[in-house]
Amino acid sequence: MLTKEELLEYLEKEKQAIYQRGDAFFQCAELGFREVETARMITDLLVEWGIPYKKEVALTGVIATIGKGNGYHIAFVADIDALPRKDGNGSIHSCGHSIQTTLGLSLLKVLHDSGILENTDTKVSFFFTPAEEYIDFEYRDGLIAAGKLEFRSGKQNMIALGCFDGVDCVLSAHANGDEGMKFDVASTLAGFMAKKAIFMGRAAHSGAAPHLGRNTLHGATLTMNAISFLKDQFAVEKGLRLNPVLTVGGGSVNTIPDETVLETYVRANDNETLFEACKRFDGCVEHCAKALDLEYKILNTVGYLPLTQSKGLNNVVRENMLLHCSLEEILEGPISGASGDVGDLGFLIPTIQFGFSGVKGRFHDDSFQISDYENCYITSGKVMLGTIYDLITNPNCRVQQNAKEYVVKKMEYFGWLHQNYQ
Ligand SMILES: [Zn+2]
Ligand SMILES: [Zn+2]
């Protein structure tokens, strides 16, 4: 068996090829479920290296597995999608997903070339996942209506297709914007649900006979008050955010409004808070509407679940970071208001996502650039490779997925998704 240092050497030797590949993927920026060229570039390399794969999974996703072991099954997940440029001129990798794609391919090649998984019980699957950014709804809803997809995100579709069944743990990494730090570990990602409450009442002359009307703006106003009191009932660290707006609220001053629409995102740092806050938001709408003799309807659109990271896996990741940097260069447990569909995976399977620095400019903006190739591609690659090495060679490092629990959680997950997809 190779030592960890010998395995990391494989990555070091590939450095120049990796940087070139990174540039090529950064240039090839495509929006979610449209990553046709990106997928072709991935599969061209896999063909060249002689690695079998599955393509067109959830339209543009690619999956490749190294190792034949029937024991521990590790997943590495890499996003492949980009965002529209702000100047309207095509797309750009302004969330750094091209780095993840490049990282995934580097790790694949090293594991393949080194033969490290031969004669072990372990296998590592690489998931190149489309459409992480929650955008471009019209196009995606068209694909759903045409029966080509079930949900709007890549990982949600891959979970539905059963691609992650049998996976024991999920590893991922994402660029972060923390200057002066090399990595972050154990960060939170918020989950969110979009809510639309429609109040239905009765129009009437506001001067002559307001008592004959049923004023929906009153119902919405009462609900706004209830929501602001509700926020008081959750601890600050739960990350509950509710910022309602009224998108319809009456037309003319001499008529009692008979339709008012209140919309908000419900965001929270953990599943329990997200589920509970959604339930209580519904309660506010229901009871405020009933109190004023109004009808109501609530439409939900599922976003992503909050990411709760596996502590055990993060301990392994942190140890591997410390081989390449000091403790002061690791940001521990930052709270992020951002969201990702890796949160959905974290609900089902022990999951981690560490952050690496080495980018400048603003995320989701045309100013985004990769500034430190070494940290983005090589050092973070070594942290991930070292983590995989530990999981292969040392069963004590492993966090086990409980197969029965997975089935129960998956049912709960799809119950939630199907109930809330409007
Ligand atoms: Zn993003
Ligand atoms: Zn991202």
Tab-separated table of C-alpha atoms and ligand atoms in Angstrom:
chain	number	residue	atom	x	y	z
A	1	MET	CA	0.000	0.000	0.000
A	2	LEU	CA	1.240	3.472	-0.894
A	3	THR	CA	1.885	5.956	1.901
A	4	LYS	CA	-0.209	9.132	1.982
A	5	GLU	CA	2.857	11.160	0.929
A	6	GLU	CA	3.389	8.908	-2.096
A	7	LEU	CA	-0.262	9.309	-3.094
A	8	LEU	CA	-0.114	13.115	-2.768
A	9	GLU	CA	3.005	13.071	-4.975
A	10	TYR	CA	0.815	11.861	-7.858
A	11	LEU	CA	-1.197	15.074	-7.597
A	12	GLU	CA	1.911	17.258	-7.367
A	13	LYS	CA	3.267	15.709	-10.595
A	14	GLU	CA	0.038	16.609	-12.437
A	15	LYS	CA	0.181	20.264	-11.402
A	16	GLN	CA	0.715	21.900	-14.801
A	17	ALA	CA	-1.884	19.713	-16.531
A	18	ILE	CA	-4.347	20.496	-13.716
A	19	TYR	CA	-3.843	24.265	-14.067
A	20	GLN	CA	-4.466	24.043	-17.818
A	21	ARG	CA	-7.563	21.944	-17.268
A	22	GLY	CA	-8.762	24.426	-14.645
A	23	ASP	CA	-8.462	27.292	-17.152
A	24	ALA	CA	-10.333	25.302	-19.805
A	25	PHE	CA	-13.224	24.549	-17.436
A	26	PHE	CA	-13.313	28.151	-16.180
A	27	GLN	CA	-13.695	29.299	-19.796
A	28	CYS	CA	-16.475	26.787	-20.448
A	29	ALA	CA	-19.245	28.409	-18.384
A	30	GLU	CA	-22.736	26.962	-18.921
A	31	LEU	CA	-25.965	27.374	-16.943
A	32	GLY	CA	-27.607	24.465	-15.100
A	33	PHE	CA	-28.951	21.570	-17.202
A	34	ARG	CA	-27.263	23.169	-20.215
A	35	GLU	CA	-23.705	21.984	-19.337
A	36	VAL	CA	-23.380	19.948	-22.538
A	37	GLU	CA	-19.873	21.075	-23.484
A	38	THR	CA	-18.634	20.748	-19.891
A	39	ALA	CA	-19.988	17.185	-19.716
A	40	ARG	CA	-18.333	16.394	-23.048
A	41	MET	CA	-14.973	17.716	-21.770
A	42	ILE	CA	-15.321	15.528	-18.655
A	43	THR	CA	-16.200	12.374	-20.598
A	44	ASP	CA	-13.441	13.016	-23.207
A	45	LEU	CA	-10.890	12.918	-20.383
A	46	LEU	CA	-12.445	9.800	-18.862
A	47	VAL	CA	-12.259	8.067	-22.247
A	48	GLU	CA	-8.603	9.129	-22.601
A	49	TRP	CA	-7.798	7.762	-19.135
A	50	GLY	CA	-9.771	4.553	-19.673
A	51	ILE	CA	-12.220	5.162	-16.827
A	52	PRO	CA	-15.823	3.947	-17.312
A	53	TYR	CA	-18.626	6.418	-16.622
A	54	LYS	CA	-22.339	7.098	-16.881
A	55	LYS	CA	-23.367	10.258	-18.696
A	56	GLU	CA	-26.585	12.239	-19.162
A	57	VAL	CA	-27.594	11.492	-15.578
A	58	ALA	CA	-30.232	14.128	-14.706
A	59	LEU	CA	-29.655	15.419	-18.261
A	60	THR	CA	-26.070	16.693	-18.047
A	61	GLY	CA	-24.539	14.941	-15.021
A	62	VAL	CA	-21.671	12.434	-15.175
A	63	ILE	CA	-20.813	9.666	-12.674
A	64	ALA	CA	-17.564	7.662	-12.608
A	65	THR	CA	-16.523	5.080	-10.008
A	66	ILE	CA	-13.007	3.933	-9.083
A	67	GLY	CA	-12.595	0.662	-7.213
A	68	LYS	CA	-14.685	-2.461	-7.072
A	69	GLY	CA	-14.982	-2.908	-3.318
A	70	ASN	CA	-18.342	-3.818	-1.882
A	71	GLY	CA	-17.614	-2.192	1.444
A	72	TYR	CA	-17.247	1.484	2.174
A	73	HIS	CA	-18.567	3.732	-0.604
A	74	ILE	CA	-17.277	7.323	-0.717
A	75	ALA	CA	-18.859	9.980	-2.947
A	76	PHE	CA	-17.053	13.083	-4.145
A	77	VAL	CA	-19.503	15.662	-5.436
A	78	ALA	CA	-18.494	18.439	-7.839
A	79	ASP	CA	-20.831	21.119	-9.178
A	80	ILE	CA	-20.401	21.888	-12.879
A	81	ASP	CA	-22.798	24.803	-13.552
A	82	ALA	CA	-22.186	28.535	-13.974
A	83	LEU	CA	-24.153	31.794	-13.697
A	84	PRO	CA	-25.263	34.423	-16.202
A	85	ARG	CA	-22.838	37.328	-16.598
A	86	LYS	CA	-24.138	40.611	-15.178
A	87	ASP	CA	-23.167	42.400	-18.425
A	88	GLY	CA	-25.554	40.097	-20.316
A	89	ASN	CA	-22.704	38.629	-22.298
A	90	GLY	CA	-23.102	34.860	-21.796
A	91	SER	CA	-22.157	32.970	-18.626
A	92	ILE	CA	-19.300	32.962	-16.122
A	93	HIS	CA	-18.078	30.601	-13.396
A	94	SER	CA	-18.604	33.272	-10.750
A	95	CYS	CA	-19.269	30.712	-7.989
A	96	GLY	CA	-16.062	28.800	-8.737
A	97	HIS	CA	-17.752	25.508	-9.700
A	98	SER	CA	-15.163	24.977	-12.462
A	99	ILE	CA	-12.622	24.502	-9.642
A	100	GLN	CA	-14.725	21.692	-8.166
A	101	THR	CA	-15.003	20.020	-11.585
A	102	THR	CA	-11.230	20.252	-12.047
A	103	LEU	CA	-10.625	18.951	-8.512
A	104	GLY	CA	-12.893	15.964	-9.081
A	105	LEU	CA	-11.081	15.007	-12.278
A	106	SER	CA	-7.659	15.390	-10.611
A	107	LEU	CA	-8.663	13.087	-7.753
A	108	LEU	CA	-10.175	10.576	-10.180
A	109	LYS	CA	-6.980	10.394	-12.202
A	110	VAL	CA	-4.746	10.024	-9.147
A	111	LEU	CA	-6.882	7.262	-7.629
A	112	HIS	CA	-6.956	5.516	-11.010
A	113	ASP	CA	-3.229	5.875	-11.826
A	114	SER	CA	-2.020	4.968	-8.338
A	115	GLY	CA	-4.142	1.809	-8.155
A	116	ILE	CA	-4.650	2.576	-4.463
A	117	LEU	CA	-8.166	1.124	-4.433
A	118	GLU	CA	-7.164	-2.241	-5.858
A	119	ASN	CA	-7.599	-5.015	-3.287
A	120	THR	CA	-9.506	-2.792	-0.863
A	121	ASP	CA	-13.153	-2.970	0.226
A	122	THR	CA	-13.613	0.681	-0.728
A	123	LYS	CA	-14.809	2.467	-3.825
A	124	VAL	CA	-15.008	6.161	-4.641
A	125	SER	CA	-17.693	7.562	-6.938
A	126	PHE	CA	-17.349	10.956	-8.546
A	127	PHE	CA	-20.575	12.851	-9.162
A	128	PHE	CA	-20.329	15.761	-11.572
A	129	THR	CA	-23.633	17.376	-10.667
A	130	PRO	CA	-25.534	19.899	-12.826
A	131	ALA	CA	-27.613	22.905	-11.850
A	132	GLU	CA	-26.661	23.778	-8.285
A	133	GLU	CA	-27.501	27.466	-8.690
A	134	TYR	CA	-31.232	27.989	-8.035
A	135	ILE	CA	-31.963	30.108	-11.125
A	136	ASP	CA	-33.389	29.977	-14.660
A	137	PHE	CA	-36.781	28.639	-13.497
A	138	GLU	CA	-38.606	29.061	-16.779
A	139	TYR	CA	-36.186	26.751	-18.599
A	140	ARG	CA	-36.073	24.205	-15.780
A	141	ASP	CA	-39.848	24.162	-15.280
A	142	GLY	CA	-40.136	23.543	-19.023
A	143	LEU	CA	-37.900	20.479	-18.645
A	144	ILE	CA	-40.011	19.302	-15.704
A	145	ALA	CA	-43.240	19.805	-17.693
A	146	ALA	CA	-41.703	17.825	-20.586
A	147	GLY	CA	-40.998	14.960	-18.157
A	148	LYS	CA	-37.197	15.232	-18.515
A	149	LEU	CA	-36.624	16.200	-14.911
A	150	GLU	CA	-38.486	15.974	-11.631
A	151	PHE	CA	-36.959	18.877	-9.703
A	152	ARG	CA	-35.075	22.107	-10.384
A	153	SER	CA	-31.675	21.131	-8.958
A	154	GLY	CA	-29.119	18.585	-10.134
A	155	LYS	CA	-28.595	16.800	-6.824
A	156	GLN	CA	-32.334	16.649	-6.077
A	157	ASN	CA	-32.830	14.819	-9.382
A	158	MET	CA	-29.840	12.545	-8.817
A	159	ILE	CA	-31.177	11.624	-5.365
A	160	ALA	CA	-34.573	10.864	-6.940
A	161	LEU	CA	-32.878	8.658	-9.557
A	162	GLY	CA	-31.295	6.628	-6.736
A	163	CYS	CA	-27.732	7.620	-7.705
A	164	PHE	CA	-26.737	8.088	-4.054
A	165	ASP	CA	-28.311	4.860	-2.757
A	166	GLY	CA	-25.610	2.813	-1.037
A	167	VAL	CA	-23.247	5.785	-0.615
A	168	ASP	CA	-21.753	5.964	2.897
A	169	CYS	CA	-20.423	9.511	2.906
A	170	VAL	CA	-20.315	12.600	0.714
A	171	LEU	CA	-17.243	14.806	0.360
A	172	SER	CA	-17.267	18.208	-1.315
A	173	ALA	CA	-15.417	21.515	-1.335
A	174	HIS	CA	-16.403	25.023	-2.367
A	175	ALA	CA	-14.426	28.206	-2.948
A	176	ASN	CA	-14.850	30.795	-0.191
A	177	GLY	CA	-13.982	34.452	-0.037
A	178	ASP	CA	-12.123	34.489	3.288
A	179	GLU	CA	-8.944	36.468	2.890
A	180	GLY	CA	-5.976	35.529	5.045
A	181	MET	CA	-7.393	32.013	5.610
A	182	LYS	CA	-6.530	28.961	3.560
A	183	PHE	CA	-9.568	26.869	4.452
A	184	ASP	CA	-12.801	26.777	6.367
A	185	VAL	CA	-14.245	23.703	8.013
A	186	ALA	CA	-17.689	22.874	9.466
A	187	SER	CA	-19.475	25.931	8.065
A	188	THR	CA	-23.259	26.125	8.033
A	189	LEU	CA	-25.363	26.639	4.940
A	190	ALA	CA	-28.869	27.986	5.399
A	191	GLY	CA	-31.892	26.163	3.991
A	192	PHE	CA	-34.840	27.972	2.499
A	193	MET	CA	-38.433	27.623	1.393
A	194	ALA	CA	-40.313	30.199	-0.684
A	195	LYS	CA	-43.814	30.972	0.664
A	196	LYS	CA	-46.666	32.749	-1.064
A	197	ALA	CA	-49.792	33.463	1.013
A	198	ILE	CA	-52.845	34.601	-0.928
A	199	PHE	CA	-55.644	36.235	1.099
A	200	MET	CA	-59.079	36.269	-0.539
A	201	GLY	CA	-61.858	38.573	0.715
A	202	ARG	CA	-64.735	40.621	-0.629
A	203	ALA	CA	-64.671	43.988	-2.387
A	204	ALA	CA	-67.038	46.785	-1.318
A	205	HIS	CA	-67.316	50.595	-1.424
A	206	SER	CA	-64.823	51.779	1.188
A	207	GLY	CA	-66.866	54.842	2.058
A	208	ALA	CA	-70.494	53.791	1.645
A	209	ALA	CA	-70.381	50.215	2.936
A	210	PRO	CA	-66.952	48.989	4.141
A	211	HIS	CA	-68.725	46.606	6.538
A	212	LEU	CA	-69.991	44.608	3.544
A	213	GLY	CA	-66.409	43.953	2.402
A	214	ARG	CA	-63.765	41.625	3.785
A	215	ASN	CA	-60.454	43.495	3.676
A	216	THR	CA	-57.535	41.215	2.701
A	217	LEU	CA	-54.942	43.910	3.404
A	218	HIS	CA	-56.049	43.774	7.052
A	219	GLY	CA	-55.476	40.015	7.064
A	220	ALA	CA	-52.004	40.417	5.569
A	221	THR	CA	-51.122	43.231	7.992
A	222	LEU	CA	-52.185	41.141	10.967
A	223	THR	CA	-50.067	38.272	9.586
A	224	MET	CA	-47.039	40.566	9.221
A	225	ASN	CA	-47.359	41.435	12.918
A	226	ALA	CA	-47.708	37.795	13.908
A	227	ILE	CA	-44.593	36.919	11.868
A	228	SER	CA	-42.491	39.586	13.521
A	229	PHE	CA	-43.565	38.283	16.962
A	230	LEU	CA	-42.825	34.737	15.755
A	231	LYS	CA	-39.177	35.597	15.034
A	232	ASP	CA	-38.814	36.381	18.721
A	233	GLN	CA	-39.505	32.724	19.574
A	234	PHE	CA	-36.381	31.327	17.857
A	235	ALA	CA	-32.808	31.623	19.184
A	236	VAL	CA	-30.509	33.851	17.117
A	237	GLU	CA	-28.129	30.999	16.185
A	238	LYS	CA	-31.026	29.145	14.500
A	239	GLY	CA	-30.614	31.670	11.696
A	240	LEU	CA	-34.355	32.167	11.146
A	241	ARG	CA	-34.936	34.854	8.550
A	242	LEU	CA	-38.375	35.939	7.384
A	243	ASN	CA	-38.617	39.130	5.352
A	244	PRO	CA	-42.147	39.323	3.976
A	245	VAL	CA	-43.172	41.648	1.169
A	246	LEU	CA	-46.639	42.404	-0.191
A	247	THR	CA	-46.702	41.829	-3.937
A	248	VAL	CA	-50.468	42.473	-4.333
A	249	GLY	CA	-52.272	44.733	-1.876
A	250	GLY	CA	-55.303	46.532	-3.248
A	251	GLY	CA	-55.965	48.636	-6.322
A	252	SER	CA	-57.975	51.762	-5.546
A	253	VAL	CA	-58.545	53.766	-2.373
A	254	ASN	CA	-62.330	53.698	-2.636
A	255	THR	CA	-62.557	49.906	-2.775
A	256	ILE	CA	-61.951	47.409	0.020
A	257	PRO	CA	-59.090	45.146	-1.254
A	258	ASP	CA	-60.328	41.630	-2.009
A	259	GLU	CA	-56.942	40.095	-2.779
A	260	THR	CA	-53.589	40.543	-1.049
A	261	VAL	CA	-50.484	38.455	-1.660
A	262	LEU	CA	-47.730	38.169	0.915
A	263	GLU	CA	-44.467	36.518	-0.122
A	264	THR	CA	-41.360	35.580	1.829
A	265	TYR	CA	-38.423	33.192	2.007
A	266	VAL	CA	-38.189	31.236	5.226
A	267	ARG	CA	-34.483	30.625	5.933
A	268	ALA	CA	-32.907	28.693	8.782
A	269	ASN	CA	-29.630	27.021	9.729
A	270	ASP	CA	-31.070	23.595	10.573
A	271	ASN	CA	-33.857	21.343	9.324
A	272	GLU	CA	-35.809	21.320	12.577
A	273	THR	CA	-35.989	25.117	12.632
A	274	LEU	CA	-36.858	25.294	8.929
A	275	PHE	CA	-39.713	22.746	9.240
A	276	GLU	CA	-41.016	24.311	12.459
A	277	ALA	CA	-40.837	27.878	11.114
A	278	CYS	CA	-42.710	26.860	7.934
A	279	LYS	CA	-45.428	25.237	10.043
A	280	ARG	CA	-45.788	28.273	12.282
A	281	PHE	CA	-45.788	30.686	9.331
A	282	ASP	CA	-48.745	28.698	7.961
A	283	GLY	CA	-50.395	28.975	11.388
A	284	CYS	CA	-50.000	32.758	11.372
A	285	VAL	CA	-51.625	33.008	7.938
A	286	GLU	CA	-54.449	30.613	8.789
A	287	HIS	CA	-55.433	32.152	12.104
A	288	CYS	CA	-55.059	35.789	11.034
A	289	ALA	CA	-57.192	35.102	7.959
A	290	LYS	CA	-59.855	33.257	9.961
A	291	ALA	CA	-59.939	35.955	12.617
A	292	LEU	CA	-61.111	38.411	9.942
A	293	ASP	CA	-63.397	36.034	8.032
A	294	LEU	CA	-61.050	35.746	5.044
A	295	GLU	CA	-60.165	32.824	2.823
A	296	TYR	CA	-56.513	31.983	2.215
A	297	LYS	CA	-54.223	29.755	0.195
A	298	ILE	CA	-50.511	29.057	0.770
A	299	LEU	CA	-48.193	28.060	-2.092
A	300	ASN	CA	-44.787	26.603	-1.213
A	301	THR	CA	-41.708	26.224	-3.381
A	302	VAL	CA	-38.953	24.067	-1.967
A	303	GLY	CA	-35.486	25.546	-2.065
A	304	TYR	CA	-32.622	23.653	-0.420
A	305	LEU	CA	-32.251	22.124	3.004
A	306	PRO	CA	-29.748	23.566	5.494
A	307	LEU	CA	-26.373	21.803	5.517
A	308	THR	CA	-25.547	20.007	8.735
A	309	GLN	CA	-22.023	18.666	8.385
A	310	SER	CA	-20.695	15.366	9.743
A	311	LYS	CA	-18.481	16.107	12.766
A	312	GLY	CA	-16.590	12.832	12.413
A	313	LEU	CA	-15.698	13.451	8.771
A	314	ASN	CA	-14.737	17.046	9.497
A	315	ASN	CA	-12.267	15.834	12.123
A	316	VAL	CA	-10.526	13.833	9.375
A	317	VAL	CA	-10.630	16.816	7.011
A	318	ARG	CA	-9.194	19.174	9.654
A	319	GLU	CA	-6.291	16.793	10.372
A	320	ASN	CA	-5.506	16.729	6.662
A	321	MET	CA	-5.647	20.527	6.411
A	322	LEU	CA	-3.131	20.767	9.261
A	323	LEU	CA	-0.603	18.835	7.147
A	324	HIS	CA	-0.564	21.834	4.769
A	325	CYS	CA	-1.292	24.911	6.907
A	326	SER	CA	-1.412	26.172	10.495
A	327	LEU	CA	-4.484	26.131	12.739
A	328	GLU	CA	-4.687	29.932	12.416
A	329	GLU	CA	-5.196	29.547	8.672
A	330	ILE	CA	-8.333	27.435	9.163
A	331	LEU	CA	-11.608	29.260	9.778
A	332	GLU	CA	-13.699	27.086	12.102
A	333	GLY	CA	-17.513	26.865	11.772
A	334	PRO	CA	-18.392	30.080	9.925
A	335	ILE	CA	-22.134	30.789	9.673
A	336	SER	CA	-23.108	31.348	6.060
A	337	GLY	CA	-26.416	32.734	4.831
A	338	ALA	CA	-25.784	31.035	1.468
A	339	SER	CA	-27.550	27.820	0.461
A	340	GLY	CA	-26.709	24.799	-1.685
A	341	ASP	CA	-28.276	21.506	-2.716
A	342	VAL	CA	-25.448	19.743	-0.881
A	343	GLY	CA	-27.687	20.517	2.132
A	344	ASP	CA	-30.201	17.996	0.752
A	345	LEU	CA	-27.464	15.346	0.574
A	346	GLY	CA	-26.414	16.208	4.132
A	347	PHE	CA	-29.953	15.447	5.308
A	348	LEU	CA	-29.697	11.906	3.900
A	349	ILE	CA	-26.014	10.939	4.149
A	350	PRO	CA	-23.071	12.009	6.374
A	351	THR	CA	-21.680	14.929	4.360
A	352	ILE	CA	-18.974	17.567	4.529
A	353	GLN	CA	-18.158	20.594	2.465
A	354	PHE	CA	-14.984	22.456	3.289
A	355	GLY	CA	-14.102	25.865	1.924
A	356	PHE	CA	-10.869	26.895	0.239
A	357	SER	CA	-9.615	30.405	-0.495
A	358	GLY	CA	-7.741	31.519	-3.581
A	359	VAL	CA	-10.371	33.518	-5.461
A	360	LYS	CA	-10.900	37.259	-5.682
A	361	GLY	CA	-13.634	39.603	-6.818
A	362	ARG	CA	-17.225	39.061	-5.719
A	363	PHE	CA	-19.113	35.767	-5.867
A	364	HIS	CA	-21.950	35.726	-8.439
A	365	ASP	CA	-20.409	38.804	-10.090
A	366	ASP	CA	-18.404	39.307	-13.285
A	367	SER	CA	-15.429	40.409	-11.145
A	368	PHE	CA	-14.898	36.830	-9.848
A	369	GLN	CA	-11.416	35.402	-10.596
A	370	ILE	CA	-9.208	32.518	-9.540
A	371	SER	CA	-6.115	34.116	-7.993
A	372	ASP	CA	-4.265	31.334	-6.138
A	373	TYR	CA	-4.072	28.221	-8.327
A	374	GLU	CA	-1.895	26.369	-5.833
A	375	ASN	CA	-4.473	26.606	-3.022
A	376	CYS	CA	-7.553	26.078	-5.211
A	377	TYR	CA	-6.331	23.090	-7.170
A	378	ILE	CA	-3.350	21.500	-5.425
A	379	THR	CA	-3.527	22.147	-1.673
A	380	SER	CA	-7.297	21.618	-1.485
A	381	GLY	CA	-6.808	18.561	-3.718
A	382	LYS	CA	-4.281	17.221	-1.209
A	383	VAL	CA	-6.672	17.811	1.702
A	384	MET	CA	-9.392	15.876	-0.131
A	385	LEU	CA	-7.025	13.128	-1.287
A	386	GLY	CA	-5.579	12.780	2.236
A	387	THR	CA	-9.119	12.489	3.613
A	388	ILE	CA	-9.984	9.792	1.062
A	389	TYR	CA	-6.692	8.001	1.903
A	390	ASP	CA	-7.610	7.961	5.612
A	391	LEU	CA	-11.106	6.644	4.848
A	392	ILE	CA	-9.638	3.886	2.651
A	393	THR	CA	-6.901	2.783	5.031
A	394	ASN	CA	-8.321	3.449	8.488
A	395	PRO	CA	-11.824	2.133	9.271
A	396	ASN	CA	-11.785	4.157	12.520
A	397	CYS	CA	-12.030	7.344	10.460
A	398	ARG	CA	-15.186	6.185	8.724
A	399	VAL	CA	-18.613	7.570	9.442
A	400	GLN	CA	-21.098	4.861	8.552
A	401	GLN	CA	-24.337	5.408	6.774
A	402	ASN	CA	-27.193	3.470	8.324
A	403	ALA	CA	-29.050	1.839	5.401
A	404	LYS	CA	-32.384	1.610	7.240
A	405	GLU	CA	-32.185	5.208	8.402
A	406	TYR	CA	-31.392	6.310	4.849
A	407	VAL	CA	-34.596	4.719	3.530
A	408	VAL	CA	-36.709	6.408	6.214
A	409	LYS	CA	-35.045	9.778	5.678
A	410	LYS	CA	-35.412	9.505	1.908
A	411	MET	CA	-39.158	8.913	2.313
A	412	GLU	CA	-39.412	11.907	4.621
A	413	TYR	CA	-37.356	13.973	2.177
A	414	PHE	CA	-39.482	13.195	-0.866
A	415	GLY	CA	-42.642	13.654	1.186
A	416	TRP	CA	-41.436	17.186	1.931
A	417	LEU	CA	-40.388	17.811	-1.674
A	418	HIS	CA	-43.577	16.524	-3.283
A	419	GLN	CA	-45.782	18.340	-0.813
A	420	ASN	CA	-44.042	21.636	-1.485
A	421	TYR	CA	-43.385	21.999	-5.158
A	422	GLN	CA	-45.617	24.635	-6.663
B	1	ZN	ZN	-23.347	30.176	-6.163
B	2	ZN	ZN	-21.554	27.627	-5.569
